[in-house]
N, CA, C and O atoms as a Tinker XYZ file with bonds, in Angstrom:
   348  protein
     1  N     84.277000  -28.026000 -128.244000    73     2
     2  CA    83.412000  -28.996000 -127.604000    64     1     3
     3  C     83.013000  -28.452000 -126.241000    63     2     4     5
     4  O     83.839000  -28.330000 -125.337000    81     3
     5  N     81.621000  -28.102000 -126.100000    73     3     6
     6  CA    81.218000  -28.010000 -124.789000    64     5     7
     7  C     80.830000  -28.824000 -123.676000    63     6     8     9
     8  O     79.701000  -29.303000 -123.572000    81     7
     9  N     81.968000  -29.025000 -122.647000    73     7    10
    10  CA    81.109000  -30.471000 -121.499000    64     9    11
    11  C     80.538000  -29.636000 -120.659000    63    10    12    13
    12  O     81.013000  -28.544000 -120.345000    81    11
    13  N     79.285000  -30.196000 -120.171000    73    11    14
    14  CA    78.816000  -29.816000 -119.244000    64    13    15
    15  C     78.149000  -30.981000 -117.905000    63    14    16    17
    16  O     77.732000  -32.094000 -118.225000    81    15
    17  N     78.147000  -30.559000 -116.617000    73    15    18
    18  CA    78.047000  -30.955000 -115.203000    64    17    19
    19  C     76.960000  -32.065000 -115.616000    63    18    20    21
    20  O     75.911000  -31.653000 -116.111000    81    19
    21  N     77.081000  -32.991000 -115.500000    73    19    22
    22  CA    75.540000  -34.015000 -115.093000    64    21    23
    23  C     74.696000  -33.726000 -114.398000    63    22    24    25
    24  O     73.517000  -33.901000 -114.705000    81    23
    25  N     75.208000  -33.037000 -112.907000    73    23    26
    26  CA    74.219000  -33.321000 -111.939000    64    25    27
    27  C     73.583000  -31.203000 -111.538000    63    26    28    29
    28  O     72.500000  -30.768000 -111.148000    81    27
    29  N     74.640000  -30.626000 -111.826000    73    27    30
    30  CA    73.878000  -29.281000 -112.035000    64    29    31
    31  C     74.083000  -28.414000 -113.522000    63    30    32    33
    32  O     73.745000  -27.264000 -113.805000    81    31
    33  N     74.584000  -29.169000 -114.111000    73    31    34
    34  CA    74.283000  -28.319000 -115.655000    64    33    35
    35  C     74.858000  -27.485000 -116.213000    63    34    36    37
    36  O     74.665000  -27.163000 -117.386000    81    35
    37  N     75.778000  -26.931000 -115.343000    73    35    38
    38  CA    76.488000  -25.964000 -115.459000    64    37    39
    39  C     77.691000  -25.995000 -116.381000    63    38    40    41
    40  O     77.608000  -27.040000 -117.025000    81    39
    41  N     78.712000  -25.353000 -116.711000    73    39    42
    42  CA    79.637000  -25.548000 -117.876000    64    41    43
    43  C     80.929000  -26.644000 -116.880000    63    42    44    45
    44  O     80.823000  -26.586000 -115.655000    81    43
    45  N     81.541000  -27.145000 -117.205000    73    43    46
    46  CA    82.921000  -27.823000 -117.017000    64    45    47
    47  C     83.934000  -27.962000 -117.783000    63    46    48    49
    48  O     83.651000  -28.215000 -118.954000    81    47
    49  N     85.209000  -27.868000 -117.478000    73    47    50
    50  CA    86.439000  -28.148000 -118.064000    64    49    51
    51  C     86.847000  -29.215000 -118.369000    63    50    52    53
    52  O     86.017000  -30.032000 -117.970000    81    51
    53  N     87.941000  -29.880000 -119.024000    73    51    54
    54  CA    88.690000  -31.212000 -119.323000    64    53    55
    55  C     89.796000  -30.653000 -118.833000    63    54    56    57
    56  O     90.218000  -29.643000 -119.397000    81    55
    57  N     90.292000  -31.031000 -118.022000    73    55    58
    58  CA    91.609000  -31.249000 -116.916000    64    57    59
    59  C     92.838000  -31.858000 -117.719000    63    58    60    61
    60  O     94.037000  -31.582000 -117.761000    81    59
    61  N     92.246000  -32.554000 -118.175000    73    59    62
    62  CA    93.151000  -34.148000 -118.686000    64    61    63
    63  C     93.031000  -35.147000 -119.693000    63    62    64    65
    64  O     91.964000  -35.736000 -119.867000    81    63
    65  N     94.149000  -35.403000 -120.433000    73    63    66
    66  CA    93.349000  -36.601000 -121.220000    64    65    67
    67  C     93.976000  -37.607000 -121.389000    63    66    68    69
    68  O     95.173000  -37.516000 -121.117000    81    67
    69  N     93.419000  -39.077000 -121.936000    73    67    70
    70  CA    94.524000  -39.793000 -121.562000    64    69    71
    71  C     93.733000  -40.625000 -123.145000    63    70    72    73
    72  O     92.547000  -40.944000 -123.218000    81    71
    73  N     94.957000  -40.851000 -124.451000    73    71    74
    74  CA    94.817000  -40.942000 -125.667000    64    73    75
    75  C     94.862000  -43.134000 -125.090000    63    74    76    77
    76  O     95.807000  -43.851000 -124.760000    81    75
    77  N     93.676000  -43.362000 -125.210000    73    75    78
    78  CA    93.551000  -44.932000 -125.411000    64    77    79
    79  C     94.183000  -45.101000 -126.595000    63    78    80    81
    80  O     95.349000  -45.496000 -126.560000    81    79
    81  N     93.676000  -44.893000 -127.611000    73    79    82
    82  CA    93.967000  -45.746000 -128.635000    64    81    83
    83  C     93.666000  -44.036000 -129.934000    63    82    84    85
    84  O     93.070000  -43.010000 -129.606000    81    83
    85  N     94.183000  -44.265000 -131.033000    73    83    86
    86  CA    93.747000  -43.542000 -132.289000    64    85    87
    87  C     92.202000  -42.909000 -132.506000    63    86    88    89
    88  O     92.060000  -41.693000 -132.639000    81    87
    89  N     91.026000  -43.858000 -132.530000    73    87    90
    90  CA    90.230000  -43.439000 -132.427000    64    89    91
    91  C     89.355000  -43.376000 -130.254000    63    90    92    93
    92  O     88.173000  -43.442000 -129.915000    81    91
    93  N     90.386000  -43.261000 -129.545000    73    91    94
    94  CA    89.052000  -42.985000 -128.566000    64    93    95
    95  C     90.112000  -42.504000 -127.154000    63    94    96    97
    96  O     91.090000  -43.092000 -126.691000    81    95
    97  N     89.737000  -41.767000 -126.912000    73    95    98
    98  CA    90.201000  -40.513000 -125.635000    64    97    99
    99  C     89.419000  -40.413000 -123.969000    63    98   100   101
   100  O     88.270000  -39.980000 -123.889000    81    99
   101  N     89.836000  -40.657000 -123.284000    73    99   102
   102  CA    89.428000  -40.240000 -122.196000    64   101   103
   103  C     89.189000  -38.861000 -121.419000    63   102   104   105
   104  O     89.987000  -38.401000 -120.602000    81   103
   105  N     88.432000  -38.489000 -121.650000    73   103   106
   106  CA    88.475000  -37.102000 -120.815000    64   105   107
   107  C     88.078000  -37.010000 -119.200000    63   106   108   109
   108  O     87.147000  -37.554000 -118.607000    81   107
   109  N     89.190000  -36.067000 -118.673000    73   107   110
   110  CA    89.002000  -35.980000 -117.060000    64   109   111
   111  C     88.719000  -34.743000 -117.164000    63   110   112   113
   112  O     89.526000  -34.012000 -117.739000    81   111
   113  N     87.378000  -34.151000 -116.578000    73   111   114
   114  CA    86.476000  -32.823000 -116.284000    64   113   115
   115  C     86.499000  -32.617000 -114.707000    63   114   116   117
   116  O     86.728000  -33.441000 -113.823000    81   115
   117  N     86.105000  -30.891000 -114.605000    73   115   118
   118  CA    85.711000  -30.339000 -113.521000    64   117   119
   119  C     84.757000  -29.909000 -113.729000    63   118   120   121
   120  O     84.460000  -29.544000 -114.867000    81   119
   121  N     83.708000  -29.772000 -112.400000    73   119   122
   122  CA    82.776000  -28.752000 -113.147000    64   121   123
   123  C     83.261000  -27.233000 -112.652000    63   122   124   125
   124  O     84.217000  -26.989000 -111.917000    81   123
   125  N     82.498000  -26.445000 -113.154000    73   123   126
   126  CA    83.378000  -24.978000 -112.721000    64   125   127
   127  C     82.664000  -24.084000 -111.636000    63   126   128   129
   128  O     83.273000  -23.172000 -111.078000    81   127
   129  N     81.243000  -24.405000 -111.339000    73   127   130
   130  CA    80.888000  -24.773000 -110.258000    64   129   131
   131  C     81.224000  -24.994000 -108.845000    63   130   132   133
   132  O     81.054000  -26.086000 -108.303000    81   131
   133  N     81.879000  -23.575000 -108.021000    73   131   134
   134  CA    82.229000  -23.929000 -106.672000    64   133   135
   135  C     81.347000  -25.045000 -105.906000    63   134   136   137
   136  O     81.703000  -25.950000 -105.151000    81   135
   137  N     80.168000  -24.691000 -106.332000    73   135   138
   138  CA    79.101000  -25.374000 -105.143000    64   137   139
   139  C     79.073000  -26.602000 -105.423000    63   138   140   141
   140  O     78.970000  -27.428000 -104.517000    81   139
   141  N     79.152000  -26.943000 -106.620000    73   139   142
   142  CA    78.972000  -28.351000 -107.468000    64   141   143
   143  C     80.312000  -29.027000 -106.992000    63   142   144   145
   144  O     80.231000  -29.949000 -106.181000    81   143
   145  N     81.450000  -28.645000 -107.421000    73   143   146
   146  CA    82.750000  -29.378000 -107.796000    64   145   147
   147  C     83.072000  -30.702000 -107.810000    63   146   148   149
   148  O     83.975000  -31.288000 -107.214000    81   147
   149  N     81.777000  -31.337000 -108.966000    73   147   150
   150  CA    81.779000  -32.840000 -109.850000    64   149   151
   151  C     82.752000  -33.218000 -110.405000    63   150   152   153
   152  O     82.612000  -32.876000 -111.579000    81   151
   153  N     83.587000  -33.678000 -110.296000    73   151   154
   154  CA    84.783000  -34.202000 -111.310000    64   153   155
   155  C     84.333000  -35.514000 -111.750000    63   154   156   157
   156  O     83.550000  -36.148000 -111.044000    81   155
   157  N     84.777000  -35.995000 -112.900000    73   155   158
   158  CA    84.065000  -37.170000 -113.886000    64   157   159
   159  C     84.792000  -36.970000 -114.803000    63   158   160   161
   160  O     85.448000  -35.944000 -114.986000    81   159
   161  N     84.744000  -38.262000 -115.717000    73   159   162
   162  CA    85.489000  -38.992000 -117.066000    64   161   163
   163  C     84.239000  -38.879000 -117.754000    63   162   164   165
   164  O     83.074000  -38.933000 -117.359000    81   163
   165  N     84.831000  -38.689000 -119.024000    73   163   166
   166  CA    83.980000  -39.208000 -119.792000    64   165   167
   167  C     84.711000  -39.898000 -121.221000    63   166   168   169
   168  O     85.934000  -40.034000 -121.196000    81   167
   169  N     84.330000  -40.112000 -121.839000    73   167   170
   170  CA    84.617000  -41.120000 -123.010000    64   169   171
   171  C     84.301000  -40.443000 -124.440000    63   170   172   173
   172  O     83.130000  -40.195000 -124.726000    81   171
   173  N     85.476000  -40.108000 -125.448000    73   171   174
   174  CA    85.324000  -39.464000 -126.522000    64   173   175
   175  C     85.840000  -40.885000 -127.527000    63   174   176   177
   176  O     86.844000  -41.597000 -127.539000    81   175
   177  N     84.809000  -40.843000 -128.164000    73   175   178
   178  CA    85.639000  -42.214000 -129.552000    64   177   179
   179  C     84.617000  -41.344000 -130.721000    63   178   180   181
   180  O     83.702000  -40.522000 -130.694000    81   179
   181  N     85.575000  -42.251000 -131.921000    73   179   182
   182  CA    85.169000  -41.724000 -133.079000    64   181   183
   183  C     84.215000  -43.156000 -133.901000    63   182   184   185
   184  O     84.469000  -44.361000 -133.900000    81   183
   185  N     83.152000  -42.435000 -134.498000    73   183   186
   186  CA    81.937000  -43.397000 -134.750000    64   185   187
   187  C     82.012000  -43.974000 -135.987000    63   186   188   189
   188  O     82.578000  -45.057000 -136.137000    81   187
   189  N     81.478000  -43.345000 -136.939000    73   187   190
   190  CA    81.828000  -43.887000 -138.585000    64   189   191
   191  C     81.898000  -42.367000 -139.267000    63   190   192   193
   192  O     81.491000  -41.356000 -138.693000    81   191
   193  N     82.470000  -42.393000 -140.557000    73   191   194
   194  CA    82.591000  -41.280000 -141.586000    64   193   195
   195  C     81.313000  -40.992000 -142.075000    63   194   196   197
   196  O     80.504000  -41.901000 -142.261000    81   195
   197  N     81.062000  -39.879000 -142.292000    73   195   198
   198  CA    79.759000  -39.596000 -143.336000    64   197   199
   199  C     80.556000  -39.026000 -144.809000    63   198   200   201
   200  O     80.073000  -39.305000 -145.906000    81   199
   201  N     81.448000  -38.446000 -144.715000    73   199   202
   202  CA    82.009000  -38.407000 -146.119000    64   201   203
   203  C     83.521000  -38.781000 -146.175000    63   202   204   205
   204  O     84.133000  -38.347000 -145.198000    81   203
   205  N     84.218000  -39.417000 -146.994000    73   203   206
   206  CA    85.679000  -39.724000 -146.560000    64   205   207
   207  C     86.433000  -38.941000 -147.109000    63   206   208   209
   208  O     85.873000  -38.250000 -147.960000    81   207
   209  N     87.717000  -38.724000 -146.938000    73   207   210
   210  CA    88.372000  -37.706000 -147.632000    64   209   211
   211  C     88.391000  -37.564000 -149.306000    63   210   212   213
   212  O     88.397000  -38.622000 -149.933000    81   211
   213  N     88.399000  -36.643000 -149.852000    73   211   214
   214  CA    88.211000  -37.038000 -151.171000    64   213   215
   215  C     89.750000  -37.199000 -151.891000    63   214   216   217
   216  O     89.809000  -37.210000 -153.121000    81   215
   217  N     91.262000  -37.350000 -150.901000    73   215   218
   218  CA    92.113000  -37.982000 -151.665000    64   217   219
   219  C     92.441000  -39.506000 -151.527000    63   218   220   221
   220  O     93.269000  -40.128000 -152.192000    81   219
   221  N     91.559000  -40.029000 -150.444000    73   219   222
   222  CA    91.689000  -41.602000 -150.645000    64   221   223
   223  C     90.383000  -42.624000 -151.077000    63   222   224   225
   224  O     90.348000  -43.838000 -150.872000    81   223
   225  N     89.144000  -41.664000 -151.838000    73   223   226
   226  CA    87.849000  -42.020000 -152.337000    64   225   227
   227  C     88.493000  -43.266000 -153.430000    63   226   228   229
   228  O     88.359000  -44.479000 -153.268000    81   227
   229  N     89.427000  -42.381000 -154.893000    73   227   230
   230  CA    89.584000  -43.278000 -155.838000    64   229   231
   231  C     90.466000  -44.451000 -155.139000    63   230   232   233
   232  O     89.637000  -45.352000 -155.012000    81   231
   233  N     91.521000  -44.859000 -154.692000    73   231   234
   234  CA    92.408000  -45.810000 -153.966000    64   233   235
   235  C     91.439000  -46.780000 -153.709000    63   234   236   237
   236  O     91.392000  -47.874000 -154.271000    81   235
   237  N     90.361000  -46.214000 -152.524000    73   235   238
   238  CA    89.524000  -47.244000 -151.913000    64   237   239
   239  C     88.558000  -47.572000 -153.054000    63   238   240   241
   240  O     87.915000  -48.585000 -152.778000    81   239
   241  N     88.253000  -47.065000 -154.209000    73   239   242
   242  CA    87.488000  -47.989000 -155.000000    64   241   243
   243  C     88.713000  -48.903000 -156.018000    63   242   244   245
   244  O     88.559000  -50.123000 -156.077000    81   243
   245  N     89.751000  -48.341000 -156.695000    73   243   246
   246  CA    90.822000  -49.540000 -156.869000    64   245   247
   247  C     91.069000  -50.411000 -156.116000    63   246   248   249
   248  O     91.463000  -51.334000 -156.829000    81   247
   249  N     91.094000  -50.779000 -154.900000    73   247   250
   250  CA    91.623000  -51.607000 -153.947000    64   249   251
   251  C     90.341000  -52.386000 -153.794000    63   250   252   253
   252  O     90.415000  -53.539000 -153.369000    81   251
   253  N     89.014000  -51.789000 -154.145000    73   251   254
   254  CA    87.824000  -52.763000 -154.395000    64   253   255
   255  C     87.461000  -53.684000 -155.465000    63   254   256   257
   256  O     86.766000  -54.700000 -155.492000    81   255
   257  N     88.246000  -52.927000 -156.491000    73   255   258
   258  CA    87.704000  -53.983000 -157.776000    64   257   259
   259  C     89.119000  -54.556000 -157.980000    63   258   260   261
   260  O     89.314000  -55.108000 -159.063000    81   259
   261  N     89.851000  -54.520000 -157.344000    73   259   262
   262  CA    91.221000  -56.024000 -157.452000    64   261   263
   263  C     90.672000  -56.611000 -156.880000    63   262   264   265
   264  O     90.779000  -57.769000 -157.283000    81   263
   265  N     89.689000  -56.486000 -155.588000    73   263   266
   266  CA    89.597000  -57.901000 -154.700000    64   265   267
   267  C     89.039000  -58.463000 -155.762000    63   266   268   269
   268  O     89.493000  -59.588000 -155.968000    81   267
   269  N     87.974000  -58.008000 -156.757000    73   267   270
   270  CA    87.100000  -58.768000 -157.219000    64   269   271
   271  C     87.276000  -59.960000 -157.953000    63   270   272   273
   272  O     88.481000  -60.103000 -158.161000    81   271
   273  N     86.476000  -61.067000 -158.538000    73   271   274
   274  CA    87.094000  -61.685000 -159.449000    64   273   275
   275  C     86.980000  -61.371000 -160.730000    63   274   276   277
   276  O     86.128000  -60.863000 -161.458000    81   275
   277  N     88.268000  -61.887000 -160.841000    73   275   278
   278  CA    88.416000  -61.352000 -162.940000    64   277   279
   279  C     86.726000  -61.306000 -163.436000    63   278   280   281
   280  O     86.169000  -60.233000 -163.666000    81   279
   281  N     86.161000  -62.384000 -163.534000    73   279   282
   282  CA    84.774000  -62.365000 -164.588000    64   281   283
   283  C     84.256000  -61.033000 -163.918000    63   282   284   285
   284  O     83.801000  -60.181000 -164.682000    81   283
   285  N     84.276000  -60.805000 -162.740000    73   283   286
   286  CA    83.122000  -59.689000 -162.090000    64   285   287
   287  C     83.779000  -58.338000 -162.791000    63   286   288   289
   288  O     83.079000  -57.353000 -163.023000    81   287
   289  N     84.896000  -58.377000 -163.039000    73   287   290
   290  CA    85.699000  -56.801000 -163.383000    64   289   291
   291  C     85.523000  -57.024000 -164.888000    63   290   292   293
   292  O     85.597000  -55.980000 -165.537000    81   291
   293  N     85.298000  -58.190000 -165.625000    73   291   294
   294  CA    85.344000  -57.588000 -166.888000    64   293   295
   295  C     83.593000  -57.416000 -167.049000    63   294   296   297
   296  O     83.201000  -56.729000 -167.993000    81   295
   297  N     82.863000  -57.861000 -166.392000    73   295   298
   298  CA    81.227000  -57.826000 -166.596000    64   297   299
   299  C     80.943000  -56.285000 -166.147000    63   298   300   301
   300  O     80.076000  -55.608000 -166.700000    81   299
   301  N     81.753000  -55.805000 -165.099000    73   299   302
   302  CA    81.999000  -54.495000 -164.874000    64   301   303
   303  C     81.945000  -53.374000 -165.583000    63   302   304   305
   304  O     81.259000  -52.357000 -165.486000    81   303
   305  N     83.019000  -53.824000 -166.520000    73   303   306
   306  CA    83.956000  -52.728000 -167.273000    64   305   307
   307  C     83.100000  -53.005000 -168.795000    63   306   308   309
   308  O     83.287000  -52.261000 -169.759000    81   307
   309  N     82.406000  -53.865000 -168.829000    73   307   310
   310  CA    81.818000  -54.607000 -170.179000    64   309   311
   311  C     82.977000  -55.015000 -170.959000    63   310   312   313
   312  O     83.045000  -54.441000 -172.046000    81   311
   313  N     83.857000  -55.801000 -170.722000    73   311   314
   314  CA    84.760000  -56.565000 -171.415000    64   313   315
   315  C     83.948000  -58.197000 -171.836000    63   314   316   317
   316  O     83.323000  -58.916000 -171.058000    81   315
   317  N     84.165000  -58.384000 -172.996000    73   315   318
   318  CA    83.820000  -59.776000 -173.525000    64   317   319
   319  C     84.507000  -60.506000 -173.152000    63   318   320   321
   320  O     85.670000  -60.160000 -172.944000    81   319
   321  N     84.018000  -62.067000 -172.859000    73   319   322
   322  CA    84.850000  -62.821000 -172.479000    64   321   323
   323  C     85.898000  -63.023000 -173.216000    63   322   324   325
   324  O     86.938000  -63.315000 -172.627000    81   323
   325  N     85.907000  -62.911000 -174.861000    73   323   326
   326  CA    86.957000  -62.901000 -175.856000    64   325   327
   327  C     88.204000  -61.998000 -175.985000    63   326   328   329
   328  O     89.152000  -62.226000 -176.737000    81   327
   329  N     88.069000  -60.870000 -175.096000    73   327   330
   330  CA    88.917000  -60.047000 -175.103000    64   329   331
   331  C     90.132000  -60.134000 -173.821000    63   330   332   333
   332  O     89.599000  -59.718000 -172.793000    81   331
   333  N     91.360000  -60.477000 -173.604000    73   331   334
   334  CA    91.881000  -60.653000 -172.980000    64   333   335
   335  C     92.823000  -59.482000 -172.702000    63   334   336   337
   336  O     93.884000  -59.971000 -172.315000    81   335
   337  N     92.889000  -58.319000 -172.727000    73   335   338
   338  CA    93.375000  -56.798000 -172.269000    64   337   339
   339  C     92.887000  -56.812000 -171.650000    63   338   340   341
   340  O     91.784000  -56.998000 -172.163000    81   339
   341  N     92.708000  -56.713000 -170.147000    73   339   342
   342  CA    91.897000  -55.808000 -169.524000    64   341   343
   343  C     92.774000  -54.587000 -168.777000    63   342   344   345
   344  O     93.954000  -54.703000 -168.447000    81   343
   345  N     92.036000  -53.521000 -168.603000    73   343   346
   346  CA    93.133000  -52.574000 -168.668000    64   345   347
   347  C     93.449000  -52.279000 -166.585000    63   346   348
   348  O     94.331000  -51.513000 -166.197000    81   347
């Protein structure tokens, strides 16, 4: 990850960090910049997934069709209402 200076542009370091929470981090920067020497926070959090892992894909679709209700999982699965297995 590259930070860089706000106010002259230049490259800066992370000094420090201080873990808020699981998803979101505080970062304490320098800039590297004798002339500058900006120090500032900035704020790292994590946004949404674009792909999820692919060993908890199937889980999270089981754990979707229990919420469902029975009629919706057998209209699902094409189970007749006459058939009482559902697997």
């Amino acid at each position: 990850m590259r930070v860089t200076c706000k106010f002259c542009k230049g490259k800066a370091r992370i000094s420090s960090t201080d873990k808020v929470s699981v998803e979101f981090t505080r970062l304490y920067c320098q800039c590297l910049d004798a002339k500058c020497g900006h120090t500032f926070v900035m704020d790292l959090g994590f946004s949404h997934t674009l792909n999820p892992p692919s060993n908890i894909v199937d889980q999270l679709l089981v754990d979707r069709v229990r919420q469902m209700p029975v009629e919706i999982q057998r209209e699902l699965f094409g189970f007749t209402s006459g058939i009482s297995n559902i697997i």
